Amino acid sequence: MSTILGACHPDGEYVCGKRKVNEVEAAVVRRIMQEYILGRSPRAIAHDLNHEGVKGPQGKMWNPSTINGNWRRGTGILNNELYIGRLIWNRQRFIKDPMTGKRQSRMNPENEWVVEDVPSLAFVEAKLWDAVKKKQLEMRRKVTDPDTGKVHPKGARRTKHFLSGILKCSCCGGAYSIYGNGYACSNAKNQGTCDNHRILNKKKIEAIVLKGLKDNLMQPEYVEEFVNAFHDELNKLARRQDKKRILMEKELKKVDAETEKLIDAICSGVPAEKVKARMIELDNRSKELKQLLAVHPSSLPRLHPCLSTMYRDKVAALSDALMDDNGNAEAFNALRGLIKEARAIPTDKEPQIELYGELPALIKLANKNPTAKNSEVLVELVAGARYNLSPTFKFSA
Ligand SMILES: [Zn+2]
């Protein structure tokens, strides 16, 4: 929210002396703070603002996180000290995670912060600000253990759920997130911009998707067709990739045919001396070609004809592993990797789920022992293939 107008050049540099407060947006900030200290949740405040058509920061929709932010990092409407005329630099630094290459922020110690007082830009009174800080502390105490300072399990950041990020709302396209024991459209929950207020029972919906993964995504009749079409495609590719080999095979046939002819000629009375030189030449070339062809065996991957059966067995095993031990991260990730998207369609009765498979992952899992090198080719091929395998399928919960 650019409550301070003219504060930045497009390149992000601050322009001194040219900043002034955007009074319209400043009023929104004060309203948020006032409602918050009266006990309204950031979620409810965000809903109202979206309903009223009030634009959030960068013209986006309001979310609880836009308001809450992170009090330690000074982010979010409730924590921006610029509103009380304090401009803070060097609060955090960015480091690159050597494992993932992703940028991560780290807090700098408070004595390294650079604080600049800009009272002309303050538009939130100290009294209101202090009340917000007091309320935040109160809220934090509710979720942290006073003895250990640790977050209560209930308030703790939850681990990833099986369908988080995968399950989408068919009304607004937004993602479903976990609320209590169920998945719900986060746009409906957080922004109030979707009317789909159904909550899907977590256990039930996960079991249904797992069953769908096993029984519906690779139906044998589609798979057989796919395997055939895939192999046709593979052969085309092999021919393209190995033109040299094809040419060598053709030449070998020619060499053999000519040799046959010369033998026939000798049999029918042509003096062997006359064709001897050519015979030796052909014989040498034949040996050479055979050797070259032996070095280049065709090594492209093949799909197992019983793909769907093997797939089903593997998914069943993974599901069992997931059920036996909820911490089985390998099974969890392997199964999640098979799903491109699951769409929840609210109906009057039971919700319907539309499941979309991640084709390369499905094939890779099903195909028996593909070598590492070959499976890369395989996945690349499958990704490019447009066959009627793993189509969408709908089913009811
Ligand atoms: Zn929605």
Tab-separated table of C-alpha atoms and ligand atoms in Angstrom:
chain	number	residue	atom	x	y	z
A	1	MET	CA	0.000	0.000	0.000
A	2	SER	CA	1.749	3.135	-1.136
A	3	THR	CA	0.378	5.252	1.664
A	4	ILE	CA	3.393	7.457	1.168
A	5	LEU	CA	3.127	8.987	-2.280
A	6	GLY	CA	6.210	9.775	-4.299
A	7	ALA	CA	8.366	7.822	-1.917
A	8	CYS	CA	9.990	5.733	-4.578
A	9	HIS	CA	11.363	6.034	-8.052
A	10	PRO	CA	10.400	3.106	-10.253
A	11	ASP	CA	13.862	1.671	-9.522
A	12	GLY	CA	13.090	1.588	-5.813
A	13	GLU	CA	15.279	4.527	-4.751
A	14	TYR	CA	13.752	6.835	-2.177
A	15	VAL	CA	13.358	10.447	-3.179
A	16	CYS	CA	14.066	12.668	-0.219
A	17	GLY	CA	11.757	15.512	0.527
A	18	LYS	CA	9.212	14.560	-2.091
A	19	ARG	CA	7.138	12.177	-0.041
A	20	LYS	CA	3.685	12.957	1.142
A	21	VAL	CA	0.931	10.959	2.748
A	22	ASN	CA	-1.896	9.516	0.631
A	23	GLU	CA	-4.784	10.514	2.884
A	24	VAL	CA	-7.290	8.052	1.410
A	25	GLU	CA	-5.060	5.083	2.073
A	26	ALA	CA	-3.931	6.445	5.403
A	27	ALA	CA	-7.579	6.401	6.463
A	28	VAL	CA	-7.811	2.703	5.485
A	29	VAL	CA	-4.742	1.933	7.592
A	30	ARG	CA	-6.203	3.713	10.615
A	31	ARG	CA	-9.522	1.953	10.157
A	32	ILE	CA	-7.798	-1.466	10.057
A	33	MET	CA	-5.942	-0.672	13.279
A	34	GLN	CA	-9.048	0.585	15.040
A	35	GLU	CA	-11.047	-2.501	14.108
A	36	TYR	CA	-8.170	-4.731	15.152
A	37	ILE	CA	-7.886	-3.275	18.635
A	38	LEU	CA	-11.645	-3.719	19.028
A	39	GLY	CA	-11.047	-7.434	18.591
A	40	ARG	CA	-11.939	-8.004	14.949
A	41	SER	CA	-9.812	-10.630	13.275
A	42	PRO	CA	-7.595	-9.663	10.321
A	43	ARG	CA	-9.586	-12.218	8.335
A	44	ALA	CA	-12.901	-10.477	9.003
A	45	ILE	CA	-11.370	-7.084	8.269
A	46	ALA	CA	-9.958	-8.371	4.955
A	47	HIS	CA	-13.376	-9.749	3.983
A	48	ASP	CA	-15.027	-6.391	4.558
A	49	LEU	CA	-12.421	-4.426	2.643
A	50	ASN	CA	-12.693	-6.773	-0.341
A	51	HIS	CA	-16.468	-6.569	-0.290
A	52	GLU	CA	-16.323	-2.811	-0.242
A	53	GLY	CA	-13.962	-2.828	-3.199
A	54	VAL	CA	-11.132	-1.209	-1.254
A	55	LYS	CA	-7.887	-2.073	-3.039
A	56	GLY	CA	-5.095	-3.663	-1.038
A	57	PRO	CA	-1.343	-3.137	-1.452
A	58	GLN	CA	-0.312	-3.109	-5.120
A	59	GLY	CA	-3.979	-3.100	-6.071
A	60	LYS	CA	-4.406	-6.684	-4.891
A	61	MET	CA	-7.069	-8.287	-2.710
A	62	TRP	CA	-6.793	-8.126	1.061
A	63	ASN	CA	-5.669	-11.227	2.936
A	64	PRO	CA	-5.245	-11.804	6.669
A	65	SER	CA	-1.495	-11.886	6.018
A	66	THR	CA	-1.518	-8.465	4.333
A	67	ILE	CA	-2.804	-7.096	7.620
A	68	ASN	CA	-1.040	-9.376	10.103
A	69	GLY	CA	2.317	-9.623	8.375
A	70	ASN	CA	5.201	-10.544	10.627
A	71	TRP	CA	5.680	-8.359	13.678
A	72	ARG	CA	9.364	-9.252	14.018
A	73	ARG	CA	10.111	-8.267	10.445
A	74	GLY	CA	7.958	-5.184	10.512
A	75	THR	CA	5.771	-6.370	7.636
A	76	GLY	CA	1.997	-6.117	7.327
A	77	ILE	CA	-0.247	-3.122	7.951
A	78	LEU	CA	-0.193	-3.670	11.718
A	79	ASN	CA	3.611	-3.498	11.869
A	80	ASN	CA	4.708	-0.817	9.432
A	81	GLU	CA	6.565	1.738	11.539
A	82	LEU	CA	6.632	4.231	8.721
A	83	TYR	CA	3.033	4.960	9.717
A	84	ILE	CA	4.344	6.425	12.981
A	85	GLY	CA	7.134	8.256	11.224
A	86	ARG	CA	9.939	5.760	11.700
A	87	LEU	CA	11.799	4.617	8.626
A	88	ILE	CA	13.871	1.530	9.395
A	89	TRP	CA	16.665	0.311	7.183
A	90	ASN	CA	18.838	-2.767	7.430
A	91	ARG	CA	16.302	-4.683	9.507
A	92	GLN	CA	16.981	-7.821	7.519
A	93	ARG	CA	19.448	-9.169	5.034
A	94	PHE	CA	19.023	-11.749	2.300
A	95	ILE	CA	21.058	-14.883	1.962
A	96	LYS	CA	21.022	-17.542	-0.696
A	97	ASP	CA	20.221	-21.060	0.480
A	98	PRO	CA	23.122	-23.171	-0.875
A	99	MET	CA	20.839	-26.203	-1.214
A	100	THR	CA	17.887	-24.679	-3.029
A	101	GLY	CA	19.407	-21.485	-4.400
A	102	LYS	CA	16.403	-19.614	-3.048
A	103	ARG	CA	16.689	-16.215	-1.404
A	104	GLN	CA	15.927	-16.243	2.291
A	105	SER	CA	15.696	-13.325	4.653
A	106	ARG	CA	17.483	-13.192	7.985
A	107	MET	CA	16.886	-10.647	10.722
A	108	ASN	CA	19.794	-8.417	11.607
A	109	PRO	CA	20.455	-7.688	15.314
A	110	GLU	CA	18.520	-4.627	16.446
A	111	ASN	CA	21.686	-2.601	17.049
A	112	GLU	CA	22.446	-2.826	13.327
A	113	TRP	CA	19.146	-1.294	12.289
A	114	VAL	CA	19.247	2.201	10.897
A	115	VAL	CA	16.299	4.248	12.102
A	116	GLU	CA	15.423	7.530	10.478
A	117	ASP	CA	12.736	9.683	12.039
A	118	VAL	CA	10.385	11.172	9.469
A	119	PRO	CA	7.670	12.784	11.604
A	120	SER	CA	6.202	14.600	8.589
A	121	LEU	CA	5.088	11.246	7.227
A	122	ALA	CA	3.443	9.957	10.392
A	123	PHE	CA	-0.319	9.550	10.174
A	124	VAL	CA	-1.019	7.031	12.921
A	125	GLU	CA	-1.105	8.456	16.426
A	126	ALA	CA	1.145	6.919	19.049
A	127	LYS	CA	-1.909	6.012	21.140
A	128	LEU	CA	-3.438	3.927	18.332
A	129	TRP	CA	-0.108	2.299	17.511
A	130	ASP	CA	0.531	1.346	21.123
A	131	ALA	CA	-2.964	-0.130	21.389
A	132	VAL	CA	-2.253	-2.274	18.320
A	133	LYS	CA	1.030	-3.476	19.809
A	134	LYS	CA	-0.698	-4.300	23.095
A	135	LYS	CA	-3.397	-6.275	21.289
A	136	GLN	CA	-0.791	-8.162	19.265
A	137	LEU	CA	1.051	-9.130	22.429
A	138	GLU	CA	-2.213	-10.339	23.943
A	139	MET	CA	-2.929	-12.437	20.852
A	140	ARG	CA	0.575	-13.897	20.868
A	141	ARG	CA	0.228	-14.892	24.507
A	142	LYS	CA	-2.838	-16.873	23.547
A	143	VAL	CA	-0.840	-19.049	21.190
A	144	THR	CA	2.439	-19.319	23.082
A	145	ASP	CA	3.307	-21.169	26.234
A	146	PRO	CA	4.316	-18.566	28.877
A	147	ASP	CA	6.894	-20.957	30.411
A	148	THR	CA	8.718	-22.101	27.312
A	149	GLY	CA	7.869	-19.289	24.933
A	150	LYS	CA	7.097	-21.959	22.366
A	151	VAL	CA	4.016	-21.888	20.232
A	152	HIS	CA	1.171	-24.114	21.430
A	153	PRO	CA	0.691	-27.084	19.140
A	154	LYS	CA	-2.695	-25.731	18.165
A	155	GLY	CA	-1.314	-22.431	17.015
A	156	ALA	CA	1.802	-23.920	15.496
A	157	ARG	CA	2.429	-23.757	11.793
A	158	ARG	CA	0.907	-26.893	10.423
A	159	THR	CA	2.775	-29.385	8.348
A	160	LYS	CA	1.826	-29.652	4.743
A	161	HIS	CA	-1.384	-31.538	4.164
A	162	PHE	CA	-1.787	-34.085	1.435
A	163	LEU	CA	-4.007	-31.950	-0.777
A	164	SER	CA	-2.682	-28.509	0.132
A	165	GLY	CA	-1.856	-26.643	-3.039
A	166	ILE	CA	-3.350	-29.443	-5.145
A	167	LEU	CA	-7.026	-29.146	-4.349
A	168	LYS	CA	-8.538	-26.192	-6.186
A	169	CYS	CA	-11.931	-24.532	-6.002
A	170	SER	CA	-13.932	-25.002	-9.185
A	171	CYS	CA	-15.828	-21.758	-8.527
A	172	CYS	CA	-12.900	-19.347	-8.327
A	173	GLY	CA	-9.811	-21.412	-9.177
A	174	GLY	CA	-8.327	-20.607	-5.773
A	175	ALA	CA	-6.483	-23.135	-3.656
A	176	TYR	CA	-8.048	-25.040	-0.793
A	177	SER	CA	-6.320	-24.834	2.545
A	178	ILE	CA	-6.798	-26.605	5.817
A	179	TYR	CA	-9.206	-25.069	8.309
A	180	GLY	CA	-9.745	-27.235	11.354
A	181	ASN	CA	-10.585	-30.735	10.163
A	182	GLY	CA	-11.320	-29.858	6.603
A	183	TYR	CA	-10.254	-28.243	3.381
A	184	ALA	CA	-11.964	-25.036	2.324
A	185	CYS	CA	-11.549	-22.495	-0.462
A	186	SER	CA	-9.050	-19.985	0.881
A	187	ASN	CA	-10.498	-17.149	-1.209
A	188	ALA	CA	-13.862	-17.764	0.425
A	189	LYS	CA	-12.231	-17.970	3.846
A	190	ASN	CA	-9.574	-15.286	3.684
A	191	GLN	CA	-10.748	-12.761	1.157
A	192	GLY	CA	-14.484	-13.350	1.044
A	193	THR	CA	-14.250	-13.174	-2.759
A	194	CYS	CA	-15.737	-16.639	-3.408
A	195	ASP	CA	-19.144	-17.982	-2.416
A	196	ASN	CA	-18.063	-21.583	-2.058
A	197	HIS	CA	-18.214	-22.014	1.693
A	198	ARG	CA	-18.296	-25.808	1.771
A	199	ILE	CA	-15.756	-27.460	4.001
A	200	LEU	CA	-14.585	-30.873	2.884
A	201	ASN	CA	-13.768	-33.400	5.563
A	202	LYS	CA	-9.990	-33.893	5.391
A	203	LYS	CA	-9.824	-37.632	6.045
A	204	LYS	CA	-12.717	-38.414	3.768
A	205	ILE	CA	-11.544	-36.317	0.845
A	206	GLU	CA	-7.961	-37.591	1.075
A	207	ALA	CA	-9.149	-41.193	1.107
A	208	ILE	CA	-11.287	-40.534	-1.963
A	209	VAL	CA	-8.440	-38.945	-3.877
A	210	LEU	CA	-6.103	-41.804	-2.969
A	211	LYS	CA	-8.662	-44.311	-4.183
A	212	GLY	CA	-9.133	-42.277	-7.343
A	213	LEU	CA	-5.398	-42.235	-7.920
A	214	LYS	CA	-5.298	-45.995	-7.664
A	215	ASP	CA	-8.422	-47.034	-9.536
A	216	ASN	CA	-9.270	-44.318	-12.000
A	217	LEU	CA	-6.243	-42.524	-13.275
A	218	MET	CA	-4.833	-45.325	-15.385
A	219	GLN	CA	-7.681	-47.300	-16.755
A	220	PRO	CA	-6.539	-50.401	-18.664
A	221	GLU	CA	-8.441	-49.620	-21.876
A	222	TYR	CA	-6.786	-46.234	-22.175
A	223	VAL	CA	-3.420	-47.547	-21.130
A	224	GLU	CA	-3.265	-50.213	-23.844
A	225	GLU	CA	-4.024	-47.650	-26.494
A	226	PHE	CA	-1.484	-45.334	-24.985
A	227	VAL	CA	1.269	-47.938	-24.845
A	228	ASN	CA	0.766	-48.700	-28.547
A	229	ALA	CA	0.698	-45.092	-29.587
A	230	PHE	CA	3.675	-44.393	-27.368
A	231	HIS	CA	5.739	-47.116	-29.001
A	232	ASP	CA	4.844	-45.850	-32.459
A	233	GLU	CA	6.048	-42.445	-31.424
A	234	LEU	CA	9.149	-43.947	-29.885
A	235	ASN	CA	9.968	-45.745	-33.123
A	236	LYS	CA	9.591	-42.559	-35.084
A	237	LEU	CA	11.909	-40.854	-32.682
A	238	ALA	CA	14.402	-43.675	-32.830
A	239	ARG	CA	14.428	-43.397	-36.597
A	240	ARG	CA	14.952	-39.668	-36.465
A	241	GLN	CA	17.633	-39.880	-33.818
A	242	ASP	CA	19.501	-42.674	-35.466
A	243	LYS	CA	19.510	-41.846	-39.154
A	244	LYS	CA	23.101	-42.944	-39.363
A	245	ARG	CA	22.168	-46.375	-38.122
A	246	ILE	CA	19.387	-46.683	-40.675
A	247	LEU	CA	21.774	-45.692	-43.456
A	248	MET	CA	24.278	-48.267	-42.278
A	249	GLU	CA	21.628	-50.962	-42.236
A	250	LYS	CA	20.613	-50.063	-45.784
A	251	GLU	CA	24.196	-50.160	-46.941
A	252	LEU	CA	24.721	-53.530	-45.303
A	253	LYS	CA	21.756	-54.926	-47.216
A	254	LYS	CA	23.210	-53.596	-50.461
A	255	VAL	CA	26.630	-55.077	-49.696
A	256	ASP	CA	25.065	-58.453	-48.921
A	257	ALA	CA	22.956	-58.349	-52.084
A	258	GLU	CA	25.952	-57.517	-54.256
A	259	THR	CA	27.972	-60.295	-52.658
A	260	GLU	CA	25.151	-62.741	-53.409
A	261	LYS	CA	25.115	-61.615	-57.026
A	262	LEU	CA	28.863	-62.072	-57.379
A	263	ILE	CA	28.622	-65.576	-55.918
A	264	ASP	CA	25.842	-66.342	-58.400
A	265	ALA	CA	28.064	-65.000	-61.199
A	266	ILE	CA	30.960	-67.257	-60.169
A	267	CYS	CA	28.562	-70.218	-60.025
A	268	SER	CA	27.394	-69.485	-63.515
A	269	GLY	CA	30.930	-69.478	-64.921
A	270	VAL	CA	32.364	-66.002	-64.464
A	271	PRO	CA	36.055	-66.403	-63.512
A	272	ALA	CA	36.551	-65.823	-59.807
A	273	GLU	CA	39.734	-63.873	-60.488
A	274	LYS	CA	37.713	-61.173	-62.217
A	275	VAL	CA	35.531	-60.433	-59.168
A	276	LYS	CA	38.042	-61.271	-56.444
A	277	ALA	CA	39.061	-57.675	-55.677
A	278	ARG	CA	35.452	-56.535	-55.404
A	279	MET	CA	34.529	-59.555	-53.243
A	280	ILE	CA	37.284	-58.689	-50.764
A	281	GLU	CA	36.202	-55.071	-50.739
A	282	LEU	CA	32.576	-56.043	-50.042
A	283	ASP	CA	33.561	-58.517	-47.364
A	284	ASN	CA	35.616	-55.909	-45.522
A	285	ARG	CA	32.846	-53.351	-45.683
A	286	SER	CA	30.302	-55.906	-44.470
A	287	LYS	CA	32.447	-56.751	-41.439
A	288	GLU	CA	32.963	-53.058	-40.717
A	289	LEU	CA	29.244	-52.260	-40.894
A	290	LYS	CA	28.299	-55.208	-38.686
A	291	GLN	CA	30.806	-54.064	-36.100
A	292	LEU	CA	29.475	-50.483	-36.162
A	293	LEU	CA	25.891	-51.667	-35.846
A	294	ALA	CA	26.787	-53.883	-32.894
A	295	VAL	CA	28.207	-50.880	-31.045
A	296	HIS	CA	24.986	-48.891	-31.446
A	297	PRO	CA	22.236	-51.091	-30.168
A	298	SER	CA	18.867	-49.410	-29.988
A	299	SER	CA	18.456	-48.548	-26.316
A	300	LEU	CA	15.279	-46.486	-26.123
A	301	PRO	CA	12.937	-47.186	-23.251
A	302	ARG	CA	9.911	-49.374	-23.700
A	303	LEU	CA	6.672	-49.262	-21.818
A	304	HIS	CA	5.508	-52.377	-20.097
A	305	PRO	CA	2.208	-53.580	-21.579
A	306	CYS	CA	0.766	-54.181	-18.100
A	307	LEU	CA	1.348	-50.587	-17.123
A	308	SER	CA	-1.991	-50.104	-15.386
A	309	THR	CA	-1.675	-53.198	-13.200
A	310	MET	CA	1.811	-52.275	-12.112
A	311	TYR	CA	0.766	-48.712	-11.509
A	312	ARG	CA	-2.141	-49.815	-9.337
A	313	ASP	CA	0.097	-52.080	-7.245
A	314	LYS	CA	2.624	-49.346	-6.679
A	315	VAL	CA	0.030	-46.757	-5.723
A	316	ALA	CA	-1.576	-49.263	-3.351
A	317	ALA	CA	1.789	-49.888	-1.694
A	318	LEU	CA	2.444	-46.168	-1.383
A	319	SER	CA	-1.018	-45.558	0.074
A	320	ASP	CA	-0.429	-48.279	2.654
A	321	ALA	CA	2.904	-46.738	3.580
A	322	LEU	CA	1.222	-43.373	3.967
A	323	MET	CA	-1.543	-44.782	6.158
A	324	ASP	CA	0.740	-46.909	8.344
A	325	ASP	CA	3.007	-44.067	9.186
A	326	ASN	CA	1.807	-40.526	8.810
A	327	GLY	CA	5.366	-39.296	8.725
A	328	ASN	CA	6.208	-41.262	5.617
A	329	ALA	CA	7.500	-38.339	3.618
A	330	GLU	CA	8.613	-40.457	0.691
A	331	ALA	CA	5.180	-41.962	0.076
A	332	PHE	CA	3.565	-38.597	0.746
A	333	ASN	CA	5.691	-36.853	-1.875
A	334	ALA	CA	5.515	-39.692	-4.382
A	335	LEU	CA	1.719	-39.716	-4.264
A	336	ARG	CA	1.385	-35.955	-4.350
A	337	GLY	CA	3.681	-35.929	-7.370
A	338	LEU	CA	1.155	-38.000	-9.315
A	339	ILE	CA	-1.532	-35.357	-9.074
A	340	LYS	CA	-1.452	-32.313	-11.262
A	341	GLU	CA	-4.585	-30.871	-9.782
A	342	ALA	CA	-7.771	-31.899	-8.024
A	343	ARG	CA	-10.799	-29.672	-8.415
A	344	ALA	CA	-13.571	-29.693	-5.882
A	345	ILE	CA	-16.997	-28.980	-7.337
A	346	PRO	CA	-19.568	-28.053	-4.723
A	347	THR	CA	-22.952	-29.694	-5.273
A	348	ASP	CA	-26.137	-29.804	-3.245
A	349	LYS	CA	-25.384	-33.318	-2.115
A	350	GLU	CA	-21.888	-34.734	-1.992
A	351	PRO	CA	-19.022	-32.759	-3.516
A	352	GLN	CA	-17.505	-33.971	-6.746
A	353	ILE	CA	-13.800	-34.200	-7.328
A	354	GLU	CA	-12.154	-33.809	-10.695
A	355	LEU	CA	-8.713	-35.341	-10.658
A	356	TYR	CA	-5.985	-34.554	-13.173
A	357	GLY	CA	-2.982	-36.838	-13.300
A	358	GLU	CA	0.605	-35.804	-13.854
A	359	LEU	CA	1.206	-38.036	-16.841
A	360	PRO	CA	5.016	-38.329	-16.808
A	361	ALA	CA	4.967	-39.130	-13.097
A	362	LEU	CA	2.235	-41.749	-13.549
A	363	ILE	CA	4.159	-43.492	-16.325
A	364	LYS	CA	7.461	-43.315	-14.524
A	365	LEU	CA	5.956	-44.913	-11.449
A	366	ALA	CA	4.234	-47.637	-13.423
A	367	ASN	CA	6.981	-48.576	-15.830
A	368	LYS	CA	9.006	-51.427	-14.487
A	369	ASN	CA	12.596	-50.642	-13.540
A	370	PRO	CA	13.419	-48.076	-16.146
A	371	THR	CA	17.111	-47.284	-15.948
A	372	ALA	CA	17.871	-43.800	-14.722
A	373	LYS	CA	19.103	-42.626	-18.101
A	374	ASN	CA	16.228	-44.162	-19.994
A	375	SER	CA	13.602	-42.869	-17.647
A	376	GLU	CA	14.655	-39.320	-18.445
A	377	VAL	CA	14.049	-39.952	-22.137
A	378	LEU	CA	10.802	-41.626	-21.195
A	379	VAL	CA	9.550	-38.735	-19.138
A	380	GLU	CA	10.508	-36.289	-21.844
A	381	LEU	CA	8.606	-38.355	-24.370
A	382	VAL	CA	5.550	-38.775	-22.215
A	383	ALA	CA	5.512	-35.078	-21.433
A	384	GLY	CA	5.374	-34.372	-25.140
A	385	ALA	CA	2.804	-37.066	-25.851
A	386	ARG	CA	-0.803	-36.087	-26.261
A	387	TYR	CA	-2.680	-39.279	-25.699
A	388	ASN	CA	-5.881	-40.019	-23.971
A	389	LEU	CA	-4.286	-41.410	-20.863
A	390	SER	CA	-4.881	-40.138	-17.385
A	391	PRO	CA	-7.746	-37.999	-18.508
A	392	THR	CA	-9.709	-36.064	-16.037
A	393	PHE	CA	-12.134	-38.123	-14.101
A	394	LYS	CA	-14.938	-37.043	-11.886
A	395	PHE	CA	-16.336	-38.853	-8.923
A	396	SER	CA	-18.425	-38.104	-5.936
A	397	ALA	CA	-17.379	-38.030	-2.359
B	1	ZN	ZN	-13.443	-20.506	-4.318
